[in-house]
Coordinates of C-alpha atoms and ligand atoms in Angstrom, one line a residue:
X180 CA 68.7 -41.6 -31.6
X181 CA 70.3 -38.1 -31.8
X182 CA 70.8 -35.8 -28.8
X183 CA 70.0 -32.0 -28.4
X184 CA 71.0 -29.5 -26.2
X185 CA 69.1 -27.9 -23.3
X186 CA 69.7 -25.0 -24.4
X187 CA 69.7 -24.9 -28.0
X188 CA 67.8 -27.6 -30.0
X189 CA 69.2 -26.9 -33.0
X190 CA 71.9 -29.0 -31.9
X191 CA 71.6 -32.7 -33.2
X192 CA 74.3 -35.3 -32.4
X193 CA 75.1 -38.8 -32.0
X194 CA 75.9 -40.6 -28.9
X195 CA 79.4 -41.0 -29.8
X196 CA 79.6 -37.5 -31.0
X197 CA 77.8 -36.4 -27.1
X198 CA 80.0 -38.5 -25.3
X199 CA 83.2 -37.1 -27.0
X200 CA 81.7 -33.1 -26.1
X201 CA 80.6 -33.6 -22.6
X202 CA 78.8 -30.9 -22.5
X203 CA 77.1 -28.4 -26.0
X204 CA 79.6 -25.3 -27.2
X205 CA 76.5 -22.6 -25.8
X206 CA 76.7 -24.6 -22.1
X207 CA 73.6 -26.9 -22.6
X208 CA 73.6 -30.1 -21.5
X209 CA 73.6 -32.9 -24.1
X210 CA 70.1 -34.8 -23.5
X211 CA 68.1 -37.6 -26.1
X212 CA 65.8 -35.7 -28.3
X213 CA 63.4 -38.4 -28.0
X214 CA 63.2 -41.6 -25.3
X215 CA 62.6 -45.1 -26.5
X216 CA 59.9 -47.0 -24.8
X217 CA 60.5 -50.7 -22.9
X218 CA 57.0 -52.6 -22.5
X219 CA 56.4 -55.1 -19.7
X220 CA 57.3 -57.9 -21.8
X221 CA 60.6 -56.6 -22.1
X222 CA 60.9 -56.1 -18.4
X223 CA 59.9 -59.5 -18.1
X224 CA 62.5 -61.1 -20.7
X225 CA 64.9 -58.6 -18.9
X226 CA 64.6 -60.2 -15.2
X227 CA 66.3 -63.9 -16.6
X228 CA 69.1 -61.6 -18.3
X229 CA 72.8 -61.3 -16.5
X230 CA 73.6 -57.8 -15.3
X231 CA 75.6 -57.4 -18.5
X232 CA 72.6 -58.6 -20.6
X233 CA 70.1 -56.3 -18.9
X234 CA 72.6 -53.6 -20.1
X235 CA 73.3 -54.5 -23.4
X236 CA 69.7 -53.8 -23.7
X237 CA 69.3 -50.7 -22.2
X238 CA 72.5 -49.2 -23.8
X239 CA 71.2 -50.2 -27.3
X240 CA 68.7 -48.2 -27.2
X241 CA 70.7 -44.8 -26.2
X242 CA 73.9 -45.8 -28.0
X243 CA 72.3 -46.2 -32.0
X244 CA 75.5 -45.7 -33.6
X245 CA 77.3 -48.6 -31.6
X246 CA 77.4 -51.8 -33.1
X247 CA 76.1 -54.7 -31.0
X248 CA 79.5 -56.0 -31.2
X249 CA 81.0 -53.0 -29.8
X250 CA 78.4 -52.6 -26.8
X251 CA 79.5 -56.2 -26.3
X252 CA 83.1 -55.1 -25.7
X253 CA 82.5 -52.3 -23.6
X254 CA 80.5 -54.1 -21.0
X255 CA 82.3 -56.9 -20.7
X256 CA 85.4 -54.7 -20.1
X257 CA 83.6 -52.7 -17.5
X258 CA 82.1 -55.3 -15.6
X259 CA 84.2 -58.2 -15.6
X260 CA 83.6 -60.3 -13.3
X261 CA 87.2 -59.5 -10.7
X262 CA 86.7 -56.0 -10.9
X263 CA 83.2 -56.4 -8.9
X264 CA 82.5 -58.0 -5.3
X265 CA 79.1 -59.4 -6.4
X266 CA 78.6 -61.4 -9.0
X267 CA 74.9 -59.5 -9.3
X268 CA 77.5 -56.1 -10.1
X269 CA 74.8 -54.2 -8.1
X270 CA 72.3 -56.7 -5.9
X271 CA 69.3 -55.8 -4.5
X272 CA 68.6 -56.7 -1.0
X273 CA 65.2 -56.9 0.5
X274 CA 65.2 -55.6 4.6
X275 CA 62.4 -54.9 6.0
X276 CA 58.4 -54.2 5.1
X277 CA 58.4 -51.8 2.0
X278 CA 62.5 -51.6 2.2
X279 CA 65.0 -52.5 -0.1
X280 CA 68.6 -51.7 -0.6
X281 CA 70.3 -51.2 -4.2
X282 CA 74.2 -52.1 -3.4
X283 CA 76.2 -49.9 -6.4
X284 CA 79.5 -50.2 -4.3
X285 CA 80.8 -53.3 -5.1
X286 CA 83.2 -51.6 -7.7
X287 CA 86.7 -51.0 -7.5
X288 CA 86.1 -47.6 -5.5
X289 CA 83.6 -48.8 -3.3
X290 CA 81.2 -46.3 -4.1
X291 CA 78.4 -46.1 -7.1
X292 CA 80.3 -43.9 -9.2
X293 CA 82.1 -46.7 -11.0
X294 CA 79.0 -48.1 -12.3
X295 CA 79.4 -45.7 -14.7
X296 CA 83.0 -45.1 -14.4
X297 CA 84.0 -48.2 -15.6
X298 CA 82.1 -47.9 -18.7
X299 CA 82.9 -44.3 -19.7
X300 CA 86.2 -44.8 -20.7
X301 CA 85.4 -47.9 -23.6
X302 CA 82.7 -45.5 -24.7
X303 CA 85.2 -42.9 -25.2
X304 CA 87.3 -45.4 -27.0
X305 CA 85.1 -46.5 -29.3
X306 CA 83.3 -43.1 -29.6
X307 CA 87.1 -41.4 -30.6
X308 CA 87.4 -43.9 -33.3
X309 CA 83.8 -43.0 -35.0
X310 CA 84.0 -39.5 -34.2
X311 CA 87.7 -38.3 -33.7
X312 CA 89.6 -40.0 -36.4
X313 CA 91.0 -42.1 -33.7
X314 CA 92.6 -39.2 -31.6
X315 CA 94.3 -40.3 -28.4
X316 CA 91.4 -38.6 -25.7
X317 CA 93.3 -37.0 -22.7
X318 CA 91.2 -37.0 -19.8
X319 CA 92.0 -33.9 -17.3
X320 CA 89.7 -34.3 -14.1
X321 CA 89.2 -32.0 -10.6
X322 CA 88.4 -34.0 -7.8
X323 CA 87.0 -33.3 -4.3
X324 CA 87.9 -37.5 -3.8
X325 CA 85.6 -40.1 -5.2
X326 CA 85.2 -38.8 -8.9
X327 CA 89.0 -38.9 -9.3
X328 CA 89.9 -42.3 -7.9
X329 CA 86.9 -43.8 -10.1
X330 CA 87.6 -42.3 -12.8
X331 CA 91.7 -43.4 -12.5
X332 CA 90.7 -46.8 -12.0
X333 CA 88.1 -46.7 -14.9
X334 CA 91.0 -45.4 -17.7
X335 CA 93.5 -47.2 -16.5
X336 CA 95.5 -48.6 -19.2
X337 CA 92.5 -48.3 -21.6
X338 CA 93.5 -47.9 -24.8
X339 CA 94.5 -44.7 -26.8
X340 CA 93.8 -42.6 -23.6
X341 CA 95.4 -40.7 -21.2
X342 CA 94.0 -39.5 -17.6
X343 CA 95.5 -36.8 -15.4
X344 CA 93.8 -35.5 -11.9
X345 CA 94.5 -33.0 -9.7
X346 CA 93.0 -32.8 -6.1
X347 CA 93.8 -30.3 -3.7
X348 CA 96.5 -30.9 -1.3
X349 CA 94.7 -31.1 1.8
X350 CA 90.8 -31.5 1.1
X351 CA 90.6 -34.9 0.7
X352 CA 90.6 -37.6 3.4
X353 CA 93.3 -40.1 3.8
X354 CA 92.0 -43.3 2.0
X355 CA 90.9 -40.7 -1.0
X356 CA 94.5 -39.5 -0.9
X357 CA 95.9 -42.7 -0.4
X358 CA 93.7 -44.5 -3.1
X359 CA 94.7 -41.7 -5.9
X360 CA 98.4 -42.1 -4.9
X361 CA 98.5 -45.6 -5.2
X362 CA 97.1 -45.8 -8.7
X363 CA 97.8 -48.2 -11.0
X364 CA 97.9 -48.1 -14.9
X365 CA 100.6 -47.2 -17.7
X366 CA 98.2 -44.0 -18.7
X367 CA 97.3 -42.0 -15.3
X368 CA 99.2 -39.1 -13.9
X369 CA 98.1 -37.5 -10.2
X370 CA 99.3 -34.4 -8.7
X371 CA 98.6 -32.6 -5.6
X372 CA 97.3 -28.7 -6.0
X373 CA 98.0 -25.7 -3.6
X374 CA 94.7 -24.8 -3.3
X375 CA 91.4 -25.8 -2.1
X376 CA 88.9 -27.7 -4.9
X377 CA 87.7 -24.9 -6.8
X378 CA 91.4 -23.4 -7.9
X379 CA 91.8 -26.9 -9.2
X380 CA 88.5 -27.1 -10.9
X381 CA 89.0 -23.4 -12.2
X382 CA 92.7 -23.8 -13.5
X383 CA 91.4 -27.2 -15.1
X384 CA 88.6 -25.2 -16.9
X385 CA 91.4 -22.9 -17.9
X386 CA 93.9 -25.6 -19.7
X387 CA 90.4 -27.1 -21.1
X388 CA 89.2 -23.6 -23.2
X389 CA 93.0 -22.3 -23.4
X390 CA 92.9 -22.2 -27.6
X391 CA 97.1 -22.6 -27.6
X392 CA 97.4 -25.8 -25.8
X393 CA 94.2 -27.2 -27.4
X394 CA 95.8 -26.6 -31.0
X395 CA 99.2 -28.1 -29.5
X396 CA 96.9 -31.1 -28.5
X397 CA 95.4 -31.2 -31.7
X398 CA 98.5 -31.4 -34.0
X399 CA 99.7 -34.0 -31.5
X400 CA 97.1 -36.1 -32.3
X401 CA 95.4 -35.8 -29.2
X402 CA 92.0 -34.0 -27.6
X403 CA 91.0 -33.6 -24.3
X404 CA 87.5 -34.7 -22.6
X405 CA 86.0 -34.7 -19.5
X406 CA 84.5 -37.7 -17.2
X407 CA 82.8 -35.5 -14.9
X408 CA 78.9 -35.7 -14.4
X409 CA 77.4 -34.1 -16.8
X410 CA 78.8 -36.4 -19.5
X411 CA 75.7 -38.1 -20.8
X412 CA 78.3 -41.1 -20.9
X413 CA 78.1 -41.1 -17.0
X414 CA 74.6 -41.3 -17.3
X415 CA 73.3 -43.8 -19.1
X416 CA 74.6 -46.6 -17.5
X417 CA 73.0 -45.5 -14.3
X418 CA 69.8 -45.6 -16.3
X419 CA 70.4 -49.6 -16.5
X420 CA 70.4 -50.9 -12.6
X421 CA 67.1 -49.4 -11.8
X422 CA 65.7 -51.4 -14.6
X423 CA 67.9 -54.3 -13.2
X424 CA 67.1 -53.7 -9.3
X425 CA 63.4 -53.9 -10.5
X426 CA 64.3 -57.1 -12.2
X427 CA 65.5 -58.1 -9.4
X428 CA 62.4 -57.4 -7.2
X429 CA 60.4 -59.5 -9.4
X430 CA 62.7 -62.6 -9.1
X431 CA 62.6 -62.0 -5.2
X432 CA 59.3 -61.9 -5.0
X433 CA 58.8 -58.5 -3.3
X434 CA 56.7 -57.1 -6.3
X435 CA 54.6 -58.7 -9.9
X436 CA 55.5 -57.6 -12.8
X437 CA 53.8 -54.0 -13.7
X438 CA 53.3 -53.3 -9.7
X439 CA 54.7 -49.6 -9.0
X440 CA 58.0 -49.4 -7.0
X441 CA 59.6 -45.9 -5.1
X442 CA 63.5 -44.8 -5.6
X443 CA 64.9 -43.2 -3.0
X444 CA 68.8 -41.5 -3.5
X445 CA 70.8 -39.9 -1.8
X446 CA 71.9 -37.0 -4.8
X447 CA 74.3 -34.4 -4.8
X448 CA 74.6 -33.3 -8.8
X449 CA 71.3 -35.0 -9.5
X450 CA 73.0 -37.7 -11.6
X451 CA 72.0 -40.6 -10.2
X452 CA 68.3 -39.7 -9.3
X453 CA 67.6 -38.4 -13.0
X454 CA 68.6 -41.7 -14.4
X455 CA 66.0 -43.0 -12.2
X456 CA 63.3 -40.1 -14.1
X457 CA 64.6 -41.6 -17.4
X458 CA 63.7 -45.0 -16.4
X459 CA 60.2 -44.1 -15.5
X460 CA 60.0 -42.0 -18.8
X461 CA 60.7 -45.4 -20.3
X462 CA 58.1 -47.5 -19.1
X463 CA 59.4 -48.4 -15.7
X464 CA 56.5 -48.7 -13.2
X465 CA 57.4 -46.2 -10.7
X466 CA 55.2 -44.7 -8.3
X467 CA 57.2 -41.6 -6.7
X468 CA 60.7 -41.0 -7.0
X469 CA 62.2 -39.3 -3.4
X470 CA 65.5 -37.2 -3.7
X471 CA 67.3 -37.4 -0.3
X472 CA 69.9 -34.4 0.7
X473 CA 71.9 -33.6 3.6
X474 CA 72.1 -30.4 5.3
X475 CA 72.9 -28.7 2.1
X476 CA 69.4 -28.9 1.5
X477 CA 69.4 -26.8 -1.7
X478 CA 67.1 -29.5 -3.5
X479 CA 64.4 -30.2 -1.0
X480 CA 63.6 -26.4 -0.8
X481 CA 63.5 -26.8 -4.7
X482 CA 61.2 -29.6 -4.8
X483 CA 59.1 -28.4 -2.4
X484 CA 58.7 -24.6 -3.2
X485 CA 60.1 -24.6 -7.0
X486 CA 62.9 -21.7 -5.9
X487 CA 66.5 -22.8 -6.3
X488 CA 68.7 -20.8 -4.4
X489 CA 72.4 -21.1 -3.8
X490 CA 72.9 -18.2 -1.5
X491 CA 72.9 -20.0 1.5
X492 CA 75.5 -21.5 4.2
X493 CA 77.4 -24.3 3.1
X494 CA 78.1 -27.0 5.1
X495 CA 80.7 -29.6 5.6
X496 CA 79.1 -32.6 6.5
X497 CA 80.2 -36.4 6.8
X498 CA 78.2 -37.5 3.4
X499 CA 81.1 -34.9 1.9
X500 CA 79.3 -36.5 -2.0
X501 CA 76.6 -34.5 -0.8
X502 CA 77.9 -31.2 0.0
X503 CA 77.0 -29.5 -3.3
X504 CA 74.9 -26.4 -3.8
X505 CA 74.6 -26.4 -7.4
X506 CA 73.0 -29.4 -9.0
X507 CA 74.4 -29.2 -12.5
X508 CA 71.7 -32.1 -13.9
X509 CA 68.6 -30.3 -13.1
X510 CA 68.7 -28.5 -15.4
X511 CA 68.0 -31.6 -17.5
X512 CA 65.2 -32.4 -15.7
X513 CA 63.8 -29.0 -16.2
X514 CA 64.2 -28.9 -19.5
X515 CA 62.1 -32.2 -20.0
X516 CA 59.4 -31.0 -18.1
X517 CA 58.9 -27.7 -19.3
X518 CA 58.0 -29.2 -22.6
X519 CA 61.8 -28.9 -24.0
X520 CA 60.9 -25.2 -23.8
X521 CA 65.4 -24.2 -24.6
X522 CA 64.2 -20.1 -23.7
X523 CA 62.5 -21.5 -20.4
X524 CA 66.0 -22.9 -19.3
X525 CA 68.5 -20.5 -20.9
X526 CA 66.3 -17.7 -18.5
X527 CA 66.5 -20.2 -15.1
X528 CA 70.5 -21.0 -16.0
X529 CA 70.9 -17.4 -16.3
X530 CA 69.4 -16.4 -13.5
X531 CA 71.1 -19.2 -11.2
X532 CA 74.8 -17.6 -12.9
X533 CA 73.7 -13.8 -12.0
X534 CA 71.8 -13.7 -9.1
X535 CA 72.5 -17.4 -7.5
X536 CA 69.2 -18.3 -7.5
X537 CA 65.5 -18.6 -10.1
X538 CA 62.2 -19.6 -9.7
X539 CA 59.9 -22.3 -11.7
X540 CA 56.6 -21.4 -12.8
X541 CA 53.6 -23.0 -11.3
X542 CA 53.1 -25.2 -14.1
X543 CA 56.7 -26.2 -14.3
X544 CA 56.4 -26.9 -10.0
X545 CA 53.5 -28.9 -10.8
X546 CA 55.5 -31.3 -13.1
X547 CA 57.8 -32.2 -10.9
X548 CA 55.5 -32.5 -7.9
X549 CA 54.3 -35.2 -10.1
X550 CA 57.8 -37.9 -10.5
X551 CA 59.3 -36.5 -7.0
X552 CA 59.4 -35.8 -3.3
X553 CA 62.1 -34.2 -1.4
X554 CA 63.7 -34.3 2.2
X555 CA 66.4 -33.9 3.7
X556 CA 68.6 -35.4 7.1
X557 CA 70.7 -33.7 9.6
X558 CA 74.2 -34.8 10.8
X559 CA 72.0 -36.4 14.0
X560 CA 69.6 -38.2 11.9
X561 CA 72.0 -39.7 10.1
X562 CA 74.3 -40.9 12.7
X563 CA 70.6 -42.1 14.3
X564 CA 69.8 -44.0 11.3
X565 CA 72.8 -45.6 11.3
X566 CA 72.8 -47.4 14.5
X567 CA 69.4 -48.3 14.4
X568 CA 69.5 -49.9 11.1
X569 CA 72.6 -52.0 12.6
X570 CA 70.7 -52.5 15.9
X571 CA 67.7 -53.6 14.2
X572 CA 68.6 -55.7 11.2
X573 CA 73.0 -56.0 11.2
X574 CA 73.1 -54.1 8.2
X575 CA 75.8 -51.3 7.9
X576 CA 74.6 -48.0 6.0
X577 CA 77.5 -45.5 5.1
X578 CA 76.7 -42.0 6.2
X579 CA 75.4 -40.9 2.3
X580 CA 73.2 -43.7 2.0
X581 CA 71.7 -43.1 5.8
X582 CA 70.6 -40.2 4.8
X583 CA 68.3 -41.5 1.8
X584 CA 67.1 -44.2 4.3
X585 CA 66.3 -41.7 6.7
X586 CA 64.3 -39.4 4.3
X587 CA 62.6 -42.4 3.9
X588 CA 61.6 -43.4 6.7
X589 CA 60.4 -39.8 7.7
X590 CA 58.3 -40.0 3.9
X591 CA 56.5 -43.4 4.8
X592 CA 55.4 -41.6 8.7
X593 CA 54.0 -38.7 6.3
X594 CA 52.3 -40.2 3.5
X595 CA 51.7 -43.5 4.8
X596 CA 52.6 -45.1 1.2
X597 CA 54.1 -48.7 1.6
X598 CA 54.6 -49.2 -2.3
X599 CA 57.6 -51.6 -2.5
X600 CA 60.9 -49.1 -2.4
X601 CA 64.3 -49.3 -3.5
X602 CA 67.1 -47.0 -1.8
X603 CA 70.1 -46.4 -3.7
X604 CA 73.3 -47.2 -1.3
X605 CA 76.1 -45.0 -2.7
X606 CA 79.1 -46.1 -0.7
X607 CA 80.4 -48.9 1.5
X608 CA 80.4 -48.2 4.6
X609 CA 84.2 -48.8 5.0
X610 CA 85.0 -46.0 2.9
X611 CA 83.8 -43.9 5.5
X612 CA 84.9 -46.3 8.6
X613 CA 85.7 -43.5 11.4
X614 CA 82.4 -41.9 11.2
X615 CA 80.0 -45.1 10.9
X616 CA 81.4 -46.5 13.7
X617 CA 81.4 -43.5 15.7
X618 CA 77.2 -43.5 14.6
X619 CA 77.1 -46.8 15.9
X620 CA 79.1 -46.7 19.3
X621 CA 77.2 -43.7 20.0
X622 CA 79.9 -41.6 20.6
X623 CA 83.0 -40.6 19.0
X624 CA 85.7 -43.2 18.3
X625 CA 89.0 -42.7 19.0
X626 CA 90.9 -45.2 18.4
X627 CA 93.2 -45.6 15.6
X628 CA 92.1 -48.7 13.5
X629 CA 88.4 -47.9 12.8
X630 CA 88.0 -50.1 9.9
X631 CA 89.0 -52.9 11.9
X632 CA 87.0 -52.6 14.9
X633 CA 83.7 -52.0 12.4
X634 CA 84.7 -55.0 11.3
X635 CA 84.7 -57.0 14.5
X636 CA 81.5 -55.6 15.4
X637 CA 79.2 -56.0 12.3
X638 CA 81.1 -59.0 10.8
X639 CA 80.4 -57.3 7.2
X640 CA 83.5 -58.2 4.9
X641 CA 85.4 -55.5 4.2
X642 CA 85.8 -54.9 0.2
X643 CA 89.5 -56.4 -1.6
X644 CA 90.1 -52.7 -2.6
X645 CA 90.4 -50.9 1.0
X646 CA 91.9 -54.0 2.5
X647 CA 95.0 -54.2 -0.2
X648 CA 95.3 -50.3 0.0
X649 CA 97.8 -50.9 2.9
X650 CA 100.1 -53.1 1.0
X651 CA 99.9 -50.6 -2.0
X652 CA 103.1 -48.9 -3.5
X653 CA 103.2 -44.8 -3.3
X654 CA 103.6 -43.6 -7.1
X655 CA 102.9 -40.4 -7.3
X656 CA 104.3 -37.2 -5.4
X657 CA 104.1 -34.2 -7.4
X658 CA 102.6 -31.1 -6.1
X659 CA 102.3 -28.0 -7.8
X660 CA 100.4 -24.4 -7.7
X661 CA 98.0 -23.5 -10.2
X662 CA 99.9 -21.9 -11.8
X663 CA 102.0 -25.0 -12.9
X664 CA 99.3 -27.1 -13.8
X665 CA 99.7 -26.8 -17.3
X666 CA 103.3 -27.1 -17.5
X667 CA 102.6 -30.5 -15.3
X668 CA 99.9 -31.2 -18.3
X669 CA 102.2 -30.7 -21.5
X670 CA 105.1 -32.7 -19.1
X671 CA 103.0 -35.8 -18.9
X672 CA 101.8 -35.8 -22.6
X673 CA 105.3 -35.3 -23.6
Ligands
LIG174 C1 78.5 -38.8 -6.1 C2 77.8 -39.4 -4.9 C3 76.5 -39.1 -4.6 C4 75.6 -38.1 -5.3 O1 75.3 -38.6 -6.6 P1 74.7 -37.5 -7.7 O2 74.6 -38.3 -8.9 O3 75.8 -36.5 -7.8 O4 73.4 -37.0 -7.2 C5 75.9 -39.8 -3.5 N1 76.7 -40.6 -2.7 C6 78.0 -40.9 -3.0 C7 78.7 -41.8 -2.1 C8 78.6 -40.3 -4.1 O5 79.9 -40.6 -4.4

């Protein structure tokens, strides 16, 4: 299996080589030139498989140049057995009629991006030593919050790497902050930016492309890499718990196998969603896939009118994953479905840097009307949702996933399809305590222990990882301008 660009396919790599890049030299994404099909009696072997199995499987197929013995060690390094609260890694749970929740926040972070987080950084390892002549990879990461405590906790103390993040000083919440400063591992550094998110994100783009330090790196036996979302590395593991979840399904009992199933997520960068496209590509029997935003609604107008645009209010909302007006993996989607047409996307990427905004052909709108439908829910509707899902069944949604659930519920009233569907659940709810309690009171909550008095009301066990935060030593102080940050860099690689 090689891997091409979206924007030149010229470009031919292996996975370990793609993994190492993040993203192509001409600012492509790094996609598989061709997918690998898995037939029913696969699926069906599949569904006895261990979470780790039903990987091992999926991976291979992406990941040629690994050895099985290698695939072996990454996965049971990421998803050992302490590191998860379910033994399943990422259970399905059937609720009600057509509805079924996919849990991906049993990880350390409590939300979905370390089921891919804690596998990224063994890929790296083992992609370094085919690829890199076994440089040390140096990690440097901007967060808004979740990416950055993920990531920490996925490179922590893995071997021959080295992870530094920034986050600015005051945009993240408490437990983010708290999470990132209590950080363990022999390899992480975390400092504290003067600045909102994008100075970070722009002075780490700087130190990334700056040709001085990357030669400094280089003679040090080191090279840097990125964990952020566009890394193909981020996406292929995502890839493997839809086919799991429809495993899953089939042991339950909710569907046969080779009966069609919905995906609904709640998407941001369109990571999670488009591994959901993949599966389908595959051989996964899905029926529609339904991309569910908040009131940065960028996406549904997409879907539904096949013009992106950017140029529009941008609100801060309490599913703060959500709160992103450009999509980065779209464009992957795109370029599959314009018949890997590279002039097609280099136009539309163009555009969306010029002008903010482009707009699909018919054809190309016709496509994707084909995989996806697109909605979107209000800060109301999800607080609604919320409540009533406790009200009605004792189950606790956190204010990302609410809004998928909400979308929905609002697609079943207007298509009347009740095909068996699975909604991703990005976050635990007690990551995001204040304002799920708040949706379920009613009314604002005041008081200062939110997390506890969630708990006394819904009974739900709160996760190891938020409860321990509180005995958790401080490690890290630093703060710096942007200026500084790459002084801070060379300081910790030192
Ligand atoms: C990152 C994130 C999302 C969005 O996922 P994408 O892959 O960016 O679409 C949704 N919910 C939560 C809790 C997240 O952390």
């Amino acid at each position: 299996m090689f891997y091409t660009s979206t924007r030149d396919k010229s470009v031919k790599l292996t996975a370990s080589q793609a993994i190492l890049k993040g993203i192509s030299d001409e600012g492509g994404l790094l996609v598989p030139a061709q997918l690998s099909h898995i037939t029913l009696e696969k699926i069906a072997e599949m569904a006895k498989l261990s979470y780790i199995e039903r990987a091992k499987i999926i991976l291979s197929e992406f990941l040629t140049d690994f050895t099985p013995e290698e695939l072996d060690s990454c996965l049971a390094g990421a998803y050992e057995k302490s590191k998860f609260s379910s033994e399943a890694i990422a259970p399905t749970v059937h609720i009600d009629g057509s509805k079924n929740i996919l849990e991906l926040w049993h990880g350390p972070t409590c939300a979905f991006k370390d089921m891919a987080l804690q596998l990224l950084p063994y890929l790296m390892s083992v992609s370094a030593k085919k690829a890199a002549a076994g440089r040390q990879i140096v990690i440097l990461v901007a967060t808004s919050g979740d990416t950055g405590k993920a990531a920490l906790e996925g490179f922590k103390n893995v071997e021959n790497t080295k992870i530094l993040v920034f986050y600015p000083e005051n945009g993240v919440s408490p437990t983010q902050k708290l999470q990132m400063l209590t950080q363990e591992g022999d390899n992480v550094y975390v400092s504290a930016v003067k600045g909102n998110f994008d100075d970070a994100q722009s002075a780490v783009k700087e130190i990334f492309t700056n040709s001085t330090v990357k030669a400094a790196l280089n003679s040090a036996g080191m090279m840097f890499s990125s964990a952020n979302s566009i890394n193909w590395g981020r996406l292929v593991p995502q890839i493997v718990y839809y086919f799991s979840s429809y495993c899953d399904l089939i042991n339950m009992n909710e569907i046969k196998l080779g009966d069609k199933v919905n995906f609904t997520v709640p998407t941001g960068n369109f990571g999670n969603i488009l591994a959901a496209f993949y599966a389908k590509q595959m051989g996964l029997p899905v029926n529609r896939l339904i991309c569910a935003s908040n009131s940065n609604n960028v996406l549904t107008d997409f879907i539904n009118g096949g013009t992106y645009n950017k140029n529009r209010q941008f609100y801060t909302t309490t599913s703060p994953s959500m709160d992103i007006l450009i999509s980065s993996n779209l464009e992957r989607l795109l370029y599959h479905l314009s018949n890997e047409d590279e002039n097609t996307i280099k136009n539309l990427m163009q555009s969306l840097a010029e002008n903010g905004t482009y707009t699909v052909s018919d054809d190309l709108l016709k496509n994707v009307s084909k995989f996806f439908d697109a909605g979107w829910a209000d800060e109301a509707g999800i607080f609604a949702t919320i409540k009533k899902h406790f009200e009605s069944y004792g189950y606790l949604l956190d204010t990302h996933t609410a809004a998928a659930v909400k979308v929905y519920d609002d697609y079943v009233k207007k298509t009347g399809d009740l095909t068996p569907t699975v909604i991703d659940s990005t976050a635990s709810p007690y990551k995001f305590s204040k304002d799920v309690l708040s949706a379920v009171l009613g009314s604002e909550y005041t008081g200062s222990d939110a997390q506890e008095e969630l708990f006394r009301l819904s009974q739900m066990p709160v996760p190891a990882p938020i409860t321990a935060l509180k005995g958790k030593k401080v490690r890290f102080s630093n703060v710096c301008t942007k200026e500084d940050m790459p002084s801070f860099v060379k300081k910790c690689l030192e």
